[in-house]
Tab-separated table of C-alpha atoms and ligand atoms in Angstrom:
chain	number	residue	atom	x	y	z
A	1	MET	CA	-29.137	16.588	11.194
A	2	SER	CA	-26.886	14.739	8.952
A	3	GLU	CA	-26.342	15.350	5.429
A	4	PHE	CA	-26.332	11.567	5.308
A	5	LYS	CA	-29.046	9.153	4.938
A	6	THR	CA	-29.212	5.396	5.295
A	7	GLY	CA	-30.225	3.109	2.649
A	8	LEU	CA	-29.284	2.233	-1.065
A	9	GLU	CA	-31.112	4.480	-2.706
A	10	PHE	CA	-29.309	7.355	-0.918
A	11	ALA	CA	-26.067	6.107	-2.343
A	12	LYS	CA	-27.222	5.713	-5.830
A	13	GLN	CA	-28.517	9.289	-5.611
A	14	GLN	CA	-25.173	10.759	-4.456
A	15	ASP	CA	-23.392	8.812	-7.217
A	16	GLN	CA	-25.741	10.044	-9.542
A	17	ASN	CA	-25.004	13.850	-8.547
A	18	ASP	CA	-21.386	13.305	-8.354
A	19	ILE	CA	-19.290	15.763	-10.810
A	20	LEU	CA	-16.446	13.126	-10.572
A	21	LYS	CA	-18.499	10.077	-11.528
A	22	SER	CA	-17.159	9.711	-14.873
A	23	TYR	CA	-13.718	9.157	-13.484
A	24	ARG	CA	-14.714	5.372	-11.911
A	25	ASP	CA	-14.984	4.578	-15.919
A	26	ALA	CA	-11.452	5.875	-16.206
A	27	PHE	CA	-9.923	3.099	-14.443
A	28	TYR	CA	-9.689	-0.796	-14.359
A	29	LEU	CA	-11.435	-2.312	-11.385
A	30	PRO	CA	-10.205	-5.424	-10.210
A	31	LYS	CA	-12.768	-8.458	-10.685
A	32	ASN	CA	-13.721	-11.388	-8.914
A	33	LYS	CA	-13.703	-15.064	-10.832
A	34	ASN	CA	-17.356	-14.394	-12.426
A	35	GLY	CA	-15.907	-10.977	-13.945
A	36	GLU	CA	-17.844	-8.855	-11.466
A	37	PRO	CA	-16.307	-5.634	-10.083
A	38	LEU	CA	-14.840	-5.864	-6.455
A	39	ILE	CA	-15.326	-3.500	-3.852
A	40	TYR	CA	-11.677	-1.758	-3.855
A	41	MET	CA	-10.667	-0.135	-0.709
A	42	THR	CA	-6.924	-0.297	-0.975
A	43	GLY	CA	-5.815	2.786	-3.080
A	44	ASN	CA	-3.892	3.811	0.093
A	45	SER	CA	-2.004	0.647	-0.649
A	46	LEU	CA	-1.753	0.332	-4.323
A	47	GLY	CA	-3.814	2.815	-6.892
A	48	LEU	CA	-6.069	1.433	-9.524
A	49	GLN	CA	-4.657	1.691	-13.279
A	50	PRO	CA	-6.131	4.160	-15.499
A	51	LYS	CA	-6.944	3.033	-18.589
A	52	ALA	CA	-4.805	5.661	-20.150
A	53	THR	CA	-1.540	4.470	-18.933
A	54	LYS	CA	-1.097	1.696	-21.635
A	55	GLN	CA	-1.246	4.615	-24.420
A	56	TYR	CA	1.126	6.602	-22.416
A	57	ILE	CA	3.772	3.614	-21.837
A	58	ASN	CA	3.283	2.550	-25.701
A	59	GLN	CA	4.220	5.796	-26.873
A	60	GLU	CA	7.354	5.559	-25.281
A	61	LEU	CA	8.210	2.029	-26.337
A	62	GLU	CA	7.204	3.448	-30.007
A	63	ASP	CA	9.696	6.073	-30.022
A	64	TRP	CA	12.263	4.000	-28.624
A	65	ALA	CA	11.655	1.426	-31.214
A	66	ASN	CA	11.543	4.294	-33.969
A	67	LEU	CA	14.120	6.788	-32.484
A	68	GLY	CA	16.558	4.841	-30.463
A	69	VAL	CA	19.031	7.403	-28.834
A	70	GLU	CA	17.300	10.046	-30.354
A	71	GLY	CA	14.532	9.709	-28.704
A	72	HIS	CA	16.287	11.834	-25.469
A	73	PHE	CA	15.387	14.828	-28.025
A	74	GLU	CA	13.193	13.553	-30.722
A	75	ALA	CA	10.472	11.810	-28.470
A	76	LYS	CA	6.915	12.922	-28.468
A	77	THR	CA	7.701	13.818	-25.104
A	78	PRO	CA	11.710	14.180	-25.202
A	79	TRP	CA	13.157	11.788	-22.608
A	80	LEU	CA	15.982	14.305	-21.426
A	81	PRO	CA	13.339	16.787	-20.090
A	82	TYR	CA	10.948	14.283	-19.328
A	83	HIS	CA	10.783	15.075	-15.386
A	84	GLU	CA	9.893	18.936	-16.485
A	85	PHE	CA	6.741	17.604	-17.901
A	86	LEU	CA	5.757	16.199	-14.386
A	87	THR	CA	6.904	19.150	-12.149
A	88	GLU	CA	4.103	21.517	-12.471
A	89	SER	CA	1.096	19.123	-11.972
A	90	MET	CA	2.874	17.238	-9.080
A	91	ALA	CA	3.824	20.652	-7.522
A	92	HIS	CA	0.120	21.433	-7.696
A	93	VAL	CA	-1.041	18.044	-6.272
A	94	VAL	CA	1.153	18.548	-2.956
A	95	GLY	CA	0.753	22.421	-2.969
A	96	ALA	CA	4.426	23.374	-3.900
A	97	LYS	CA	6.555	25.499	-6.025
A	98	PRO	CA	7.568	23.867	-9.010
A	99	ILE	CA	11.303	24.604	-7.909
A	100	GLU	CA	10.449	22.733	-4.672
A	101	VAL	CA	9.478	19.410	-6.388
A	102	ILE	CA	11.060	16.623	-8.261
A	103	VAL	CA	9.951	13.068	-9.342
A	104	MET	CA	13.140	10.694	-8.717
A	105	ASN	CA	14.197	7.586	-7.401
A	106	THR	CA	11.920	5.565	-4.922
A	107	LEU	CA	10.280	6.583	-1.530
A	108	THR	CA	12.794	5.434	0.695
A	109	ALA	CA	15.870	5.899	-1.216
A	110	ASN	CA	14.532	9.675	-1.317
A	111	LEU	CA	14.171	9.960	2.210
A	112	HIS	CA	17.953	8.793	2.848
A	113	PHE	CA	18.886	11.207	0.361
A	114	MET	CA	16.914	13.845	2.116
A	115	MET	CA	18.365	12.844	5.389
A	116	VAL	CA	21.990	13.343	3.712
A	117	SER	CA	21.043	16.835	3.429
A	118	PHE	CA	19.024	17.661	6.677
A	119	TYR	CA	20.019	15.434	8.970
A	120	LYS	CA	23.353	16.814	10.351
A	121	PRO	CA	23.778	15.540	13.732
A	122	THR	CA	26.432	17.358	16.163
A	123	LYS	CA	27.658	15.981	19.542
A	124	LYS	CA	24.797	18.006	21.312
A	125	ARG	CA	21.961	17.839	18.747
A	126	TYR	CA	21.922	14.468	17.042
A	127	LYS	CA	18.597	12.703	18.129
A	128	ILE	CA	15.930	12.098	15.255
A	129	LEU	CA	12.016	12.455	16.338
A	130	ILE	CA	9.531	10.004	14.717
A	131	GLU	CA	5.711	8.860	15.532
A	132	SER	CA	5.873	5.823	17.650
A	133	ASP	CA	3.888	4.075	14.915
A	134	ALA	CA	6.031	5.156	11.969
A	135	PHE	CA	6.122	3.184	8.964
A	136	PRO	CA	8.455	0.490	9.310
A	137	SER	CA	10.504	1.441	6.219
A	138	ASP	CA	10.553	5.258	7.748
A	139	LYS	CA	11.798	3.778	11.008
A	140	TYR	CA	14.679	1.524	9.675
A	141	ALA	CA	15.745	4.277	7.414
A	142	VAL	CA	15.922	6.411	10.376
A	143	GLU	CA	17.462	4.024	12.651
A	144	SER	CA	20.199	3.116	9.825
A	145	GLN	CA	20.784	6.873	9.627
A	146	LEU	CA	21.642	6.860	13.350
A	147	ARG	CA	23.909	3.976	13.209
A	148	HIS	CA	25.542	5.507	9.861
A	149	HIS	CA	26.679	8.593	11.894
A	150	GLY	CA	28.140	6.411	14.589
A	151	TYR	CA	25.012	6.975	17.055
A	152	ASP	CA	22.870	4.321	19.157
A	153	ASP	CA	19.730	3.484	16.803
A	154	LYS	CA	17.741	3.017	20.030
A	155	GLU	CA	18.964	5.959	22.316
A	156	GLY	CA	18.957	8.264	19.151
A	157	VAL	CA	15.195	7.894	18.607
A	158	VAL	CA	12.960	10.161	20.134
A	159	LEU	CA	9.131	8.557	19.876
A	160	TRP	CA	6.025	10.752	19.517
A	161	LYS	CA	3.537	8.275	21.473
A	162	PRO	CA	-0.083	8.252	22.116
A	163	ARG	CA	-1.245	8.582	25.621
A	164	GLU	CA	-2.422	5.517	27.310
A	165	GLY	CA	-5.626	3.852	26.319
A	166	GLU	CA	-5.525	6.673	23.061
A	167	GLU	CA	-4.598	6.044	19.336
A	168	LEU	CA	-4.074	9.347	18.206
A	169	LEU	CA	-0.962	11.674	18.805
A	170	ASN	CA	-1.679	15.150	20.644
A	171	TYR	CA	0.241	17.877	19.979
A	172	ASP	CA	0.856	19.063	23.627
A	173	ASP	CA	2.863	15.735	24.290
A	174	LEU	CA	4.949	17.036	20.886
A	175	GLU	CA	5.458	20.209	22.643
A	176	ALA	CA	6.527	18.627	25.802
A	177	ILE	CA	8.752	16.551	24.378
A	178	LEU	CA	10.587	19.947	22.403
A	179	GLU	CA	10.432	21.514	25.531
A	180	ALA	CA	12.670	18.925	27.417
A	181	GLN	CA	14.823	17.846	24.856
A	182	GLY	CA	14.422	19.993	21.550
A	183	ASP	CA	17.987	21.198	21.848
A	184	GLU	CA	19.264	17.289	21.399
A	185	ILE	CA	17.006	16.576	18.063
A	186	ALA	CA	18.468	17.279	14.749
A	187	LEU	CA	15.395	16.283	12.888
A	188	ILE	CA	11.840	15.778	13.230
A	189	MET	CA	10.549	13.094	10.418
A	190	LEU	CA	6.730	12.370	10.643
A	191	GLY	CA	4.271	10.620	8.217
A	192	GLY	CA	2.286	13.371	6.852
A	193	ILE	CA	-1.094	11.254	7.424
A	194	ASN	CA	0.173	8.046	9.473
A	195	TYR	CA	-0.319	4.931	7.679
A	196	TYR	CA	-2.112	3.080	10.453
A	197	THR	CA	-4.647	5.513	12.270
A	198	GLY	CA	-4.913	7.868	9.217
A	199	GLN	CA	-3.990	10.862	11.404
A	200	PHE	CA	-3.365	13.695	9.027
A	201	PHE	CA	-1.066	16.002	11.003
A	202	ASP	CA	-1.260	19.765	10.921
A	203	LEU	CA	2.474	20.489	8.868
A	204	LYS	CA	2.484	23.704	9.244
A	205	ARG	CA	2.235	23.689	13.152
A	206	ILE	CA	4.815	21.021	13.470
A	207	ALA	CA	7.282	22.529	10.973
A	208	THR	CA	6.661	25.718	12.688
A	209	LEU	CA	7.378	24.263	16.432
A	210	GLY	CA	10.241	22.185	15.126
A	211	HIS	CA	12.022	25.176	13.953
A	212	LYS	CA	11.460	27.167	16.803
A	213	TYR	CA	13.539	24.441	18.470
A	214	GLY	CA	16.378	24.478	16.120
A	215	CYS	CA	15.269	20.915	14.706
A	216	ASN	CA	14.850	20.441	10.659
A	217	VAL	CA	11.569	18.951	9.725
A	218	GLY	CA	10.547	16.536	7.288
A	219	PHE	CA	7.526	14.458	6.142
A	220	ASP	CA	6.767	11.378	4.539
A	221	CYS	CA	3.661	11.826	2.579
A	222	ALA	CA	3.224	8.808	1.124
A	223	HIS	CA	-0.308	8.599	2.410
A	224	GLY	CA	-0.987	12.075	1.807
A	225	ALA	CA	0.070	12.895	-2.039
A	226	GLY	CA	-3.202	12.732	-4.193
A	227	ASN	CA	-5.446	12.243	-0.879
A	228	VAL	CA	-5.227	15.730	0.980
A	229	GLN	CA	-3.943	18.988	0.199
A	230	LEU	CA	-0.455	18.952	1.696
A	231	ASN	CA	0.480	22.627	1.059
A	232	LEU	CA	4.041	21.839	1.498
A	233	HIS	CA	5.375	25.253	0.329
A	234	ASP	CA	3.277	27.004	3.189
A	235	SER	CA	3.908	24.154	5.865
A	236	GLY	CA	7.593	25.381	5.797
A	237	ALA	CA	9.068	22.021	5.935
A	238	ASP	CA	12.444	21.592	4.931
A	239	PHE	CA	11.631	18.543	2.875
A	240	ALA	CA	9.306	15.833	1.852
A	241	VAL	CA	8.785	12.659	0.285
A	242	TRP	CA	6.300	10.470	-1.283
A	243	CYS	CA	5.353	7.460	-3.733
A	244	THR	CA	3.228	7.714	-6.594
A	245	TYR	CA	1.890	3.991	-6.725
A	246	LYS	CA	-0.901	4.616	-3.455
A	247	TYR	CA	-3.145	7.637	-4.148
A	248	LEU	CA	-1.127	8.872	-7.305
A	249	ASN	CA	-2.253	5.410	-9.361
A	250	ALA	CA	1.137	5.213	-11.204
A	251	GLY	CA	1.624	1.559	-10.742
A	252	PRO	CA	3.839	-0.822	-8.478
A	253	GLY	CA	6.953	0.407	-7.502
A	254	SER	CA	6.748	3.553	-9.623
A	255	LEU	CA	9.260	6.648	-8.962
A	256	ALA	CA	8.821	8.738	-6.207
A	257	GLY	CA	8.301	12.397	-5.392
A	258	CYS	CA	10.367	14.516	-3.226
A	259	PHE	CA	10.239	18.183	-2.115
A	260	VAL	CA	12.669	20.929	-0.929
A	261	HIS	CA	11.659	23.885	0.437
A	262	GLU	CA	12.438	26.807	-1.915
A	263	ARG	CA	14.671	28.467	1.185
A	264	HIS	CA	17.470	25.694	0.172
A	265	ALA	CA	16.944	25.949	-3.659
A	266	HIS	CA	20.095	27.982	-3.986
A	267	ASN	CA	22.161	26.816	-1.044
A	268	ARG	CA	25.263	25.216	-2.636
A	269	GLU	CA	26.687	24.341	1.149
A	270	LEU	CA	23.878	21.892	2.016
A	271	ASN	CA	25.560	18.481	2.044
A	272	ARG	CA	24.124	15.925	-0.472
A	273	PHE	CA	24.888	12.942	-2.914
A	274	THR	CA	25.367	13.771	-6.541
A	275	GLY	CA	25.388	12.327	-9.579
A	276	TRP	CA	25.465	13.742	-13.392
A	277	TRP	CA	21.716	14.576	-13.173
A	278	SER	CA	22.313	17.304	-10.195
A	279	HIS	CA	24.638	19.095	-12.622
A	280	ASN	CA	23.643	22.286	-14.677
A	281	LYS	CA	21.838	20.798	-17.735
A	282	LYS	CA	23.766	23.451	-20.303
A	283	THR	CA	26.815	21.758	-19.515
A	284	ARG	CA	25.893	18.400	-18.297
A	285	PHE	CA	27.121	16.573	-21.317
A	286	ASN	CA	30.133	18.356	-21.825
A	287	MET	CA	31.622	15.688	-19.371
A	288	ARG	CA	34.704	17.867	-17.928
A	289	GLY	CA	35.101	20.409	-15.901
A	290	GLU	CA	33.815	20.887	-12.465
A	291	PHE	CA	30.715	20.263	-10.918
A	292	ASP	CA	27.819	22.695	-11.357
A	293	GLN	CA	25.035	22.390	-9.120
A	294	LEU	CA	21.596	22.820	-10.052
A	295	PRO	CA	19.295	24.888	-8.358
A	296	GLY	CA	15.962	23.818	-6.615
A	297	ALA	CA	14.842	20.106	-5.976
A	298	GLU	CA	16.150	18.827	-9.334
A	299	GLY	CA	19.716	19.505	-7.838
A	300	TRP	CA	19.254	16.371	-6.003
A	301	GLN	CA	18.774	14.054	-8.977
A	302	LEU	CA	21.419	11.570	-9.833
A	303	SER	CA	20.390	9.491	-12.711
A	304	ASN	CA	18.766	9.564	-15.615
A	305	PRO	CA	15.368	8.452	-14.906
A	306	PRO	CA	13.150	5.441	-16.191
A	307	ILE	CA	11.117	6.924	-18.669
A	308	LEU	CA	8.292	3.886	-18.577
A	309	SER	CA	7.618	4.755	-15.108
A	310	MET	CA	7.574	8.240	-15.665
A	311	ALA	CA	4.906	8.029	-18.495
A	312	ALA	CA	2.507	6.052	-15.960
A	313	ILE	CA	2.933	8.956	-13.444
A	314	LYS	CA	2.171	11.273	-16.462
A	315	ALA	CA	-1.027	9.705	-17.164
A	316	SER	CA	-2.005	9.903	-13.689
A	317	LEU	CA	-0.893	13.296	-13.171
A	318	ASP	CA	-2.822	14.653	-16.274
A	319	MET	CA	-5.855	13.132	-14.863
A	320	PHE	CA	-5.603	14.915	-11.579
A	321	GLN	CA	-4.571	18.321	-13.273
A	322	GLU	CA	-7.745	17.846	-15.150
A	323	VAL	CA	-9.731	17.249	-11.785
A	324	GLY	CA	-7.988	19.618	-9.746
A	325	ILE	CA	-7.016	18.704	-5.882
A	326	GLU	CA	-9.554	20.841	-4.819
A	327	LYS	CA	-12.561	19.203	-6.530
A	328	LEU	CA	-10.888	15.819	-5.425
A	329	THR	CA	-10.701	16.475	-1.590
A	330	ALA	CA	-14.147	17.905	-1.624
A	331	LYS	CA	-15.747	14.715	-2.816
A	332	SER	CA	-13.477	12.815	-0.414
A	333	LYS	CA	-14.501	14.465	2.258
A	334	LYS	CA	-18.146	13.894	1.548
A	335	LEU	CA	-17.364	10.023	0.555
A	336	THR	CA	-15.597	9.612	3.954
A	337	GLY	CA	-18.136	11.615	5.913
A	338	TYR	CA	-20.617	9.076	4.531
A	339	PHE	CA	-18.608	5.982	5.352
A	340	GLU	CA	-18.082	7.106	8.776
A	341	PHE	CA	-22.089	7.825	9.046
A	342	LEU	CA	-22.790	4.136	8.259
A	343	LEU	CA	-20.515	2.650	10.386
A	344	ASN	CA	-21.867	4.643	13.438
A	345	ASP	CA	-25.082	3.613	12.242
A	346	LEU	CA	-24.277	0.222	12.760
A	347	SER	CA	-24.078	1.248	16.206
A	348	GLU	CA	-21.905	-2.021	17.003
A	349	ASP	CA	-20.127	-1.876	20.137
A	350	ALA	CA	-17.491	-4.062	18.483
A	351	ILE	CA	-16.074	-1.556	16.253
A	352	LYS	CA	-14.228	1.635	16.881
A	353	ILE	CA	-13.025	4.385	14.174
A	354	ILE	CA	-9.594	5.475	15.629
A	355	THR	CA	-9.023	7.648	12.419
A	356	PRO	CA	-9.901	11.503	13.564
A	357	THR	CA	-13.592	12.643	13.483
A	358	ASN	CA	-12.366	15.801	12.394
A	359	PRO	CA	-12.169	15.846	8.241
A	360	ASP	CA	-9.582	18.451	8.567
A	361	GLU	CA	-7.792	15.943	10.343
A	362	ARG	CA	-7.792	12.991	7.993
A	363	GLY	CA	-7.951	11.795	4.282
A	364	CYS	CA	-10.006	9.323	2.752
A	365	GLN	CA	-8.963	6.349	5.011
A	366	LEU	CA	-10.586	5.310	7.927
A	367	SER	CA	-9.074	2.756	10.291
A	368	ILE	CA	-11.497	0.374	12.423
A	369	GLN	CA	-10.718	-1.485	15.300
A	370	VAL	CA	-12.582	-4.394	15.615
A	371	LYS	CA	-12.646	-5.978	19.412
A	372	ASN	CA	-11.554	-9.615	19.532
A	373	ALA	CA	-11.197	-9.644	16.149
A	374	ASN	CA	-8.339	-11.591	14.240
A	375	LYS	CA	-7.478	-11.857	10.490
A	376	THR	CA	-10.414	-14.394	9.731
A	377	LEU	CA	-12.705	-11.214	9.988
A	378	HIS	CA	-10.706	-9.770	7.053
A	379	ASN	CA	-10.665	-13.199	5.144
A	380	LYS	CA	-14.497	-13.016	5.203
A	381	LEU	CA	-14.340	-9.463	3.997
A	382	THR	CA	-12.322	-10.831	1.091
A	383	GLU	CA	-14.607	-13.674	0.331
A	384	ALA	CA	-17.341	-11.228	0.177
A	385	GLY	CA	-15.886	-9.554	-2.483
A	386	VAL	CA	-14.017	-6.459	-0.691
A	387	ILE	CA	-10.366	-5.733	-1.014
A	388	SER	CA	-9.113	-4.100	2.586
A	389	ASP	CA	-6.280	-4.184	4.627
A	390	TRP	CA	-5.757	-5.652	7.657
A	391	ARG	CA	-3.098	-4.401	10.221
A	392	GLU	CA	-2.159	-6.462	13.378
A	393	PRO	CA	-3.447	-6.825	15.923
A	394	ASP	CA	-7.081	-5.735	15.179
A	395	VAL	CA	-7.452	-3.113	12.738
A	396	ILE	CA	-9.227	-2.806	9.144
A	397	ARG	CA	-8.155	-0.050	7.338
A	398	CYS	CA	-10.364	1.160	4.304
A	399	ALA	CA	-9.803	4.078	1.791
A	400	PRO	CA	-12.529	5.245	-0.431
A	401	VAL	CA	-10.729	6.663	-3.065
A	402	PRO	CA	-12.946	9.628	-4.655
A	403	LEU	CA	-11.502	9.119	-8.112
A	404	TYR	CA	-12.769	5.857	-8.774
A	405	ASN	CA	-14.828	4.702	-5.430
A	406	SER	CA	-18.329	5.404	-5.469
A	407	PHE	CA	-21.009	5.772	-2.698
A	408	GLU	CA	-22.480	2.550	-3.637
A	409	ASP	CA	-19.346	0.722	-2.814
A	410	VAL	CA	-19.149	2.376	0.516
A	411	TYR	CA	-22.861	1.380	1.190
A	412	GLN	CA	-22.111	-2.193	-0.050
A	413	LEU	CA	-18.965	-2.378	2.232
A	414	VAL	CA	-20.669	-1.721	5.149
A	415	GLU	CA	-23.499	-3.900	4.369
A	416	LYS	CA	-21.234	-6.559	4.281
A	417	LEU	CA	-19.409	-5.677	7.278
A	418	LYS	CA	-22.634	-5.767	9.053
A	419	THR	CA	-23.540	-9.124	7.708
A	420	ILE	CA	-20.252	-10.501	8.987
A	421	LEU	CA	-20.107	-9.026	12.544
A	422	ASN	CA	-23.658	-10.277	12.996
A	423	GLU	CA	-22.767	-13.778	12.019
B	1	PLP	C1	4.136	3.169	1.317
B	1	PLP	C2	5.130	3.704	2.267
B	1	PLP	C3	6.854	3.487	2.207
B	1	PLP	C4	7.150	2.456	1.329
B	1	PLP	O1	8.299	2.794	0.705
B	1	PLP	P1	8.793	2.151	-0.591
B	1	PLP	O2	10.293	2.982	-0.484
B	1	PLP	O3	8.128	2.870	-1.645
B	1	PLP	O4	9.069	0.752	-0.571
B	1	PLP	C5	7.578	3.875	3.183
B	1	PLP	N1	6.690	4.938	4.041
B	1	PLP	C6	5.525	5.327	4.176
B	1	PLP	C7	5.181	6.182	5.239
B	1	PLP	C8	4.571	4.598	3.266
B	1	PLP	O5	3.331	4.850	3.529
């Protein structure tokens, strides 16, 4: 027996019993021309704006207006150590220790800075393993690192591919690759959750396996942070990077996160690019003398950061701190399980969910493959008031986000999809 039922009543009842229901009101929901809220299913692309964000940013604008440069020390949240006020809550979100986490730069930039430290090719071991359907920016970054070090950007990339006729990646295949050419692979760099299929990888299993073959292991957790419990520390990965504008609701292009495992925290031998913000805080403003490396992930910072973006991140993280990633993922599993139940109940031959059915191998996103579909299906959904995401050739990605999406949202989405498919 399923824990779910069909029908609108069931959805409404679930919303009523939802302990996180009040958070929907803490966000601005995009509306159509008539002022009615749209069904927003793209929190995996750009998270919605918390209503509180404006106050957080306004506070910094005010402090800047009133204090000028003194705001570095005198602002309500002093700018000089501002990133430190984000560390603990961000560490909680990604399952890391505070010394392992820093908010800085943007995502692809962080990926490059991490590769400066953790992609150290040698004549024998120079290849980088990525998933075949990696996010384009990650693929480009990896290829350019290969070229930067003088290697061929095709020959140097090892792809972990799904089997013929399958969509998801299989760990046996990863093991086989490492068995065959593990001693040539310098770095394994995978999306923690694949952006296309929504497959949430077993980070610990991959990191353990990679290390066994002498590879460094890093993850791009753009689709994981704020969505699933990443447990980055326990995974043992060398590094991870993520953005804050998807599930972390910190606004378009906001600063990104970066994780460096504790075992590297005090390693001064690790090559890295540095700036004055990587230097010992106590002597940073002496401006003279030798470089003195800050320990931990903080030691990878370069610049004094944009406070307005950090204020938006703080607004969001304060909410995550209040809710707790455990409660959030508990609701998420239920909401996405319900979504899956309704889609399966359609018994439409035309659609296939390519995201794993095991709730521990996915976050909130379901990727729905539609037979013989083209983008007009997506356009029809848009006309019907659903904001979803279309990926060529035939996949719709929908991500019911537990902080602001409701069971009724999911119900309405599937109803609209049914109507369109039956046309
Ligand atoms: C969203 C996303 C990006 C985007 O990179 P930016 O540097 O923030 O533009 C890169 N990689 C993955 C896996 C993503 O999901």
